[in-house]
Coordinates of C-alpha atoms and ligand atoms in Angstrom, one line a residue:
M101 CA 104.9 117.9 95.0
V102 CA 106.3 115.1 97.1
R103 CA 103.9 112.3 97.8
H104 CA 103.9 110.4 101.1
F105 CA 102.0 107.3 102.3
L106 CA 101.4 107.8 106.0
R107 CA 97.8 106.5 106.2
D108 CA 95.7 104.4 103.9
D109 CA 93.7 107.4 102.6
D110 CA 96.8 109.2 101.4
L111 CA 95.9 107.4 98.2
T112 CA 92.6 108.3 96.5
P113 CA 90.4 105.5 95.4
S114 CA 91.7 105.8 91.8
E115 CA 95.3 106.1 93.0
Q116 CA 94.9 103.0 95.2
R117 CA 93.6 101.1 92.1
E118 CA 96.7 102.2 90.1
V119 CA 99.1 101.0 92.8
L120 CA 97.2 97.7 93.1
A121 CA 97.1 97.1 89.4
L122 CA 100.8 97.9 89.1
A123 CA 101.4 95.4 92.0
L124 CA 99.4 92.7 90.3
A125 CA 101.5 93.2 87.2
M126 CA 104.7 93.2 89.2
R127 CA 103.7 89.9 90.8
T128 CA 104.0 88.3 87.4
D129 CA 106.9 90.4 86.0
R130 CA 109.0 90.9 89.1
F131 CA 112.0 92.6 87.6
A132 CA 110.4 94.7 84.9
R133 CA 110.7 98.1 86.7
R134 CA 113.9 99.6 88.1
P135 CA 113.0 103.1 89.3
L136 CA 115.9 103.0 91.8
D137 CA 118.6 102.1 89.2
G138 CA 121.9 103.8 90.0
P139 CA 121.6 102.5 92.6
R140 CA 119.6 105.1 94.6
S141 CA 119.2 104.4 98.3
V142 CA 116.1 104.1 100.4
A143 CA 116.3 104.4 104.2
V144 CA 114.2 101.8 106.1
I145 CA 114.2 102.7 109.8
F146 CA 112.9 100.4 112.5
D147 CA 112.0 101.6 116.0
K148 CA 110.1 98.4 116.6
P149 CA 110.8 94.7 115.7
S150 CA 109.9 93.3 112.3
T151 CA 110.3 90.3 110.1
R152 CA 108.0 90.7 107.1
T153 CA 108.3 94.5 106.7
R154 CA 112.1 94.4 107.0
V155 CA 112.5 91.5 104.5
S156 CA 110.0 92.8 102.0
F157 CA 111.3 96.4 101.9
Q158 CA 115.0 95.2 101.8
V159 CA 114.4 92.7 99.0
G160 CA 111.9 95.0 97.2
I161 CA 114.3 98.0 97.1
A162 CA 117.1 95.8 95.8
E163 CA 114.7 94.3 93.1
L164 CA 113.9 97.9 92.1
G165 CA 117.6 98.5 91.4
G166 CA 118.2 100.4 94.6
F167 CA 120.2 100.0 97.8
P168 CA 118.2 99.4 101.0
L169 CA 119.8 101.2 103.9
V170 CA 118.2 99.4 106.9
I171 CA 118.7 101.3 110.2
D172 CA 117.7 100.1 113.6
A173 CA 116.8 103.2 115.5
G174 CA 118.5 101.9 118.7
S175 CA 121.8 102.1 116.9
S176 CA 121.2 105.5 115.4
Q177 CA 121.1 109.0 116.9
L178 CA 117.4 109.1 116.2
G179 CA 117.1 106.5 119.0
R180 CA 119.0 108.8 121.3
G181 CA 116.7 111.8 120.7
E182 CA 118.1 113.6 117.7
P183 CA 115.1 115.6 116.4
I184 CA 113.1 114.0 113.6
E185 CA 113.4 117.1 111.5
D186 CA 117.2 117.1 111.7
T187 CA 117.2 113.4 110.7
A188 CA 115.0 114.2 107.7
R189 CA 117.4 116.9 106.6
V190 CA 120.4 114.6 106.8
L191 CA 118.6 111.7 105.0
D192 CA 116.8 113.5 102.2
R193 CA 120.1 114.7 100.6
Q194 CA 121.3 111.1 100.3
V195 CA 118.2 108.8 99.9
A196 CA 115.3 108.6 97.4
A197 CA 112.7 107.7 100.1
I198 CA 112.3 107.1 103.8
V199 CA 110.4 104.1 105.2
W200 CA 109.8 104.2 108.9
R201 CA 108.2 101.9 111.5
T202 CA 107.7 103.8 114.8
A203 CA 105.2 104.4 117.6
G204 CA 103.3 107.6 117.2
Q205 CA 101.7 108.7 113.9
E206 CA 102.8 112.2 114.7
R207 CA 106.4 111.0 114.2
V208 CA 106.0 109.9 110.6
E209 CA 104.0 113.1 110.0
A210 CA 106.9 115.2 111.3
M211 CA 109.4 113.3 109.1
A212 CA 107.1 113.8 106.1
A213 CA 106.8 117.6 106.8
A214 CA 110.6 118.0 106.9
A215 CA 111.7 115.6 104.2
R216 CA 111.9 116.4 100.5
V217 CA 111.5 112.8 99.5
P218 CA 108.6 110.4 100.0
V219 CA 108.0 109.0 103.5
V220 CA 106.2 105.7 103.9
N221 CA 104.6 104.5 107.1
A222 CA 105.9 100.9 107.8
L223 CA 103.5 100.7 110.9
T224 CA 102.7 103.1 113.6
D225 CA 100.5 102.5 116.7
Q226 CA 97.7 104.1 114.6
F227 CA 98.0 102.7 111.1
H228 CA 99.6 99.9 109.1
P229 CA 98.8 101.0 105.5
C230 CA 101.4 98.9 103.6
Q231 CA 99.9 95.8 105.2
V232 CA 96.4 96.6 104.0
L233 CA 97.6 97.4 100.5
A234 CA 99.1 93.9 100.5
D235 CA 95.9 92.5 101.9
L236 CA 93.8 94.2 99.1
L237 CA 96.3 92.8 96.6
T238 CA 95.9 89.3 98.0
V239 CA 92.1 89.5 97.7
A240 CA 92.5 90.8 94.1
Q241 CA 95.0 88.0 93.3
H242 CA 92.5 85.4 94.5
R243 CA 89.6 87.0 92.6
E244 CA 91.5 87.5 89.4
A245 CA 88.8 85.5 87.5
A246 CA 86.2 87.9 88.8
G247 CA 88.2 91.0 87.7
G248 CA 91.1 91.3 90.1
V249 CA 91.3 94.8 91.4
D250 CA 87.9 95.5 89.7
A251 CA 86.4 92.8 91.9
L252 CA 87.1 94.6 95.1
P253 CA 84.3 97.2 95.2
G254 CA 81.3 95.8 96.9
M255 CA 83.1 92.9 98.6
T256 CA 82.6 92.5 102.3
L257 CA 85.5 92.2 104.8
A258 CA 85.1 91.5 108.5
Y259 CA 87.9 92.2 111.0
L260 CA 87.5 90.5 114.4
G261 CA 89.6 91.4 117.4
D262 CA 91.3 94.6 118.6
G263 CA 89.3 97.4 117.1
A264 CA 91.6 100.1 118.6
N265 CA 94.7 98.9 116.9
N266 CA 96.6 99.9 113.7
M267 CA 95.2 97.0 111.6
A268 CA 91.6 97.9 112.4
A269 CA 92.1 101.5 111.5
S270 CA 93.9 100.6 108.2
Y271 CA 91.1 98.1 107.2
L272 CA 88.6 100.9 107.8
L273 CA 90.4 103.5 105.7
G274 CA 92.0 101.2 103.1
G275 CA 88.9 99.1 102.8
A276 CA 86.6 102.0 102.4
T277 CA 89.0 103.5 99.8
A278 CA 88.7 100.2 97.8
G279 CA 84.9 100.3 98.0
L280 CA 84.6 97.4 100.5
H281 CA 81.9 97.0 103.1
V282 CA 84.1 96.9 106.2
R283 CA 82.8 95.4 109.5
V284 CA 84.8 95.6 112.7
A285 CA 83.8 93.4 115.6
T286 CA 85.4 94.3 118.9
P287 CA 84.6 94.7 122.6
A288 CA 83.1 98.0 123.6
A289 CA 86.3 99.2 125.3
Y290 CA 88.3 98.7 122.1
V291 CA 86.4 100.5 119.4
P292 CA 88.3 102.3 116.6
A293 CA 89.0 106.1 117.0
P294 CA 85.8 108.0 116.2
S295 CA 87.8 110.2 113.8
V296 CA 89.0 107.2 111.8
V297 CA 85.4 105.8 111.6
A298 CA 84.2 109.2 110.4
D299 CA 86.9 109.4 107.8
A300 CA 86.2 105.9 106.6
E301 CA 82.4 106.6 106.4
A302 CA 83.1 109.7 104.3
I303 CA 85.3 107.7 101.9
A304 CA 82.8 104.9 101.8
A305 CA 80.0 107.3 100.9
R306 CA 82.0 108.2 97.7
T307 CA 83.2 104.6 96.8
G308 CA 80.0 102.7 97.5
G309 CA 81.4 100.9 100.4
S310 CA 80.2 101.0 104.0
V311 CA 81.4 100.8 107.6
L312 CA 80.0 98.9 110.5
V313 CA 81.4 98.7 114.1
T314 CA 79.8 96.1 116.2
H315 CA 80.4 94.1 119.3
D316 CA 78.8 91.0 117.8
A317 CA 81.3 88.6 116.0
V318 CA 78.4 86.6 114.5
E319 CA 76.8 89.7 112.9
A320 CA 80.2 90.8 111.5
A321 CA 81.2 87.4 110.1
S322 CA 77.9 86.4 108.5
G323 CA 78.2 86.0 104.7
V324 CA 81.5 87.9 104.4
D325 CA 83.9 87.4 101.5
V326 CA 87.0 88.1 103.6
L327 CA 87.6 87.3 107.3
A328 CA 90.6 89.1 108.9
T329 CA 92.1 89.2 112.4
D330 CA 95.3 90.4 114.1
T331 CA 97.1 89.7 117.3
W332 CA 95.3 90.7 120.5
V333 CA 98.6 92.1 121.9
S334 CA 100.3 94.6 119.7
M335 CA 103.9 95.6 120.0
G336 CA 104.3 97.7 123.2
Q337 CA 101.2 96.1 124.9
E338 CA 103.0 92.9 126.1
G339 CA 102.3 93.7 129.7
E340 CA 98.5 93.6 129.1
G341 CA 98.5 90.1 127.6
S342 CA 96.4 88.1 130.0
A343 CA 93.7 90.8 130.5
R344 CA 93.4 91.2 126.8
E345 CA 93.0 87.4 126.2
A346 CA 89.9 87.3 128.4
V347 CA 88.2 90.3 126.7
F348 CA 88.9 89.3 123.1
A349 CA 88.1 85.6 123.4
P350 CA 84.6 86.0 121.9
F351 CA 86.2 87.5 118.8
R352 CA 88.5 84.5 118.0
V353 CA 88.5 83.4 114.4
D354 CA 87.7 79.6 114.6
A355 CA 85.9 77.0 112.5
A356 CA 82.5 78.1 113.8
V357 CA 83.1 81.8 112.8
L358 CA 84.5 80.7 109.4
A359 CA 81.4 78.6 108.8
L360 CA 79.3 81.8 109.0
A361 CA 81.3 83.4 106.2
A362 CA 80.7 82.9 102.4
P363 CA 81.7 79.3 101.3
D364 CA 84.7 80.7 99.3
A365 CA 85.7 83.3 102.0
L366 CA 89.4 84.2 102.2
V367 CA 91.1 84.4 105.6
L368 CA 93.7 87.1 106.2
H369 CA 96.1 87.6 109.1
C370 CA 99.0 90.1 108.8
L371 CA 101.2 87.9 111.0
P372 CA 102.8 87.1 113.4
A373 CA 99.9 84.9 114.4
Y374 CA 99.3 83.4 117.8
R375 CA 97.5 80.1 117.1
G376 CA 94.8 79.3 119.7
K377 CA 94.5 83.0 120.6
E378 CA 93.0 85.3 117.9
I379 CA 92.8 82.4 115.4
T380 CA 92.8 78.7 115.6
A381 CA 95.5 76.6 114.0
E382 CA 92.7 74.8 112.0
V383 CA 91.7 78.1 110.3
L384 CA 95.2 79.7 110.0
D385 CA 96.6 76.5 108.4
G386 CA 93.4 75.6 106.7
P387 CA 92.2 75.8 103.0
R388 CA 90.6 79.2 103.2
S389 CA 93.7 80.9 104.6
V390 CA 95.8 83.0 102.2
V391 CA 98.2 84.3 104.8
W392 CA 101.4 83.2 103.0
D393 CA 100.3 84.9 99.8
E394 CA 99.5 87.9 102.0
A395 CA 103.0 87.9 103.5
E396 CA 104.6 87.6 100.0
N397 CA 102.4 90.4 98.7
R398 CA 104.0 92.9 101.1
L399 CA 106.9 92.7 98.6
H400 CA 104.9 93.3 95.4
A401 CA 102.6 95.9 97.0
Q402 CA 105.5 98.0 98.4
K403 CA 107.5 97.7 95.2
A404 CA 104.5 99.1 93.3
L405 CA 103.9 101.8 96.0
L406 CA 107.6 103.0 95.9
T407 CA 107.5 103.0 92.1
W408 CA 104.3 105.0 92.1
L409 CA 105.5 107.5 94.7
L410 CA 108.9 108.0 93.1
E411 CA 107.3 108.7 89.7
R412 CA 105.1 111.4 91.2
S413 CA 107.6 113.1 93.6
Ligands
LIG657 N1 102.8 92.0 109.3 C1 104.0 92.6 109.6 O1 104.1 93.9 109.5 O2 104.9 91.8 110.1 P1 106.3 92.3 110.7 O3 106.0 92.9 112.1 O4 107.1 91.0 110.9 O5 107.0 93.3 109.8
LIG658 N1 98.9 95.1 115.5 C1 100.2 94.5 115.4 C2 100.6 94.4 114.0 C3 101.9 93.6 113.8 C4 102.3 93.5 112.3 C5 101.2 95.4 116.1 O1 101.2 96.6 116.0 O2 102.0 94.8 116.8

């Protein structure tokens, strides 16, 4: 059976642990695994801009022995309306996997339904599961003395900001899968999709984690092990910028919010960051921030994910 990674809960808790453990090992022995030797190719398609995702998949596929075939949708027939299913049929005879950043989740689902190779979600409007895999790896890396991946269950993560965006949804699903206590603090008009909260709650009930959606940043940040945020203006929302700044201002991650967290709390931001908006420069560039490790961990997490998916498909 072909395995895809379209949302965070496409990996079971034990599968997610396997991928994270492999990623931790690949951090230290970067060139040990070459599942794409040949080279076999992987298509990496972008319908939206990217720096980290583009670089980490392109470098990672090369490091796995493969050839990264990076396609900007605007310069392909997919961008001119060729059906997703036809694109899948053309690609899957030539590539070992398809990685796609696009808008609607239904688009990666359609690609996965038609393709006979693994499809990986490189960000949709609804989910950003590769990012949260890298975020969990970053927490495990910084808690290696406490057990690494084994230290994740029971930890508390608070996400402050846009609760309706892809990062909030992926923290809920991916965090619950890891057994985290996930708190999302967001304005009432920006709560996560009820179906995502329900799915995260069902996962958390099995993993020992929990889910809290609140409108109170202080309640969310108090005592947490991990404090996370994301831009208030996601790709495609640029026209709503100033209205969003006013409503999200009480959810900014600043020194006062960080002071509420555990003394050794880690600060995550998927980047790109907007200093002075969702996070202050003092916190982003401060001693608790692990955002550069987090960005590097996209490489290790995705190499492990591709290796794992290819071995099972
Ligand atoms: N965090 C992240 O996905 O960054 P890019 O948009 O630069 O890929
Ligand atoms: N929520 C952001 C994440 C960027 C990596 C966006 O979708 O633009």
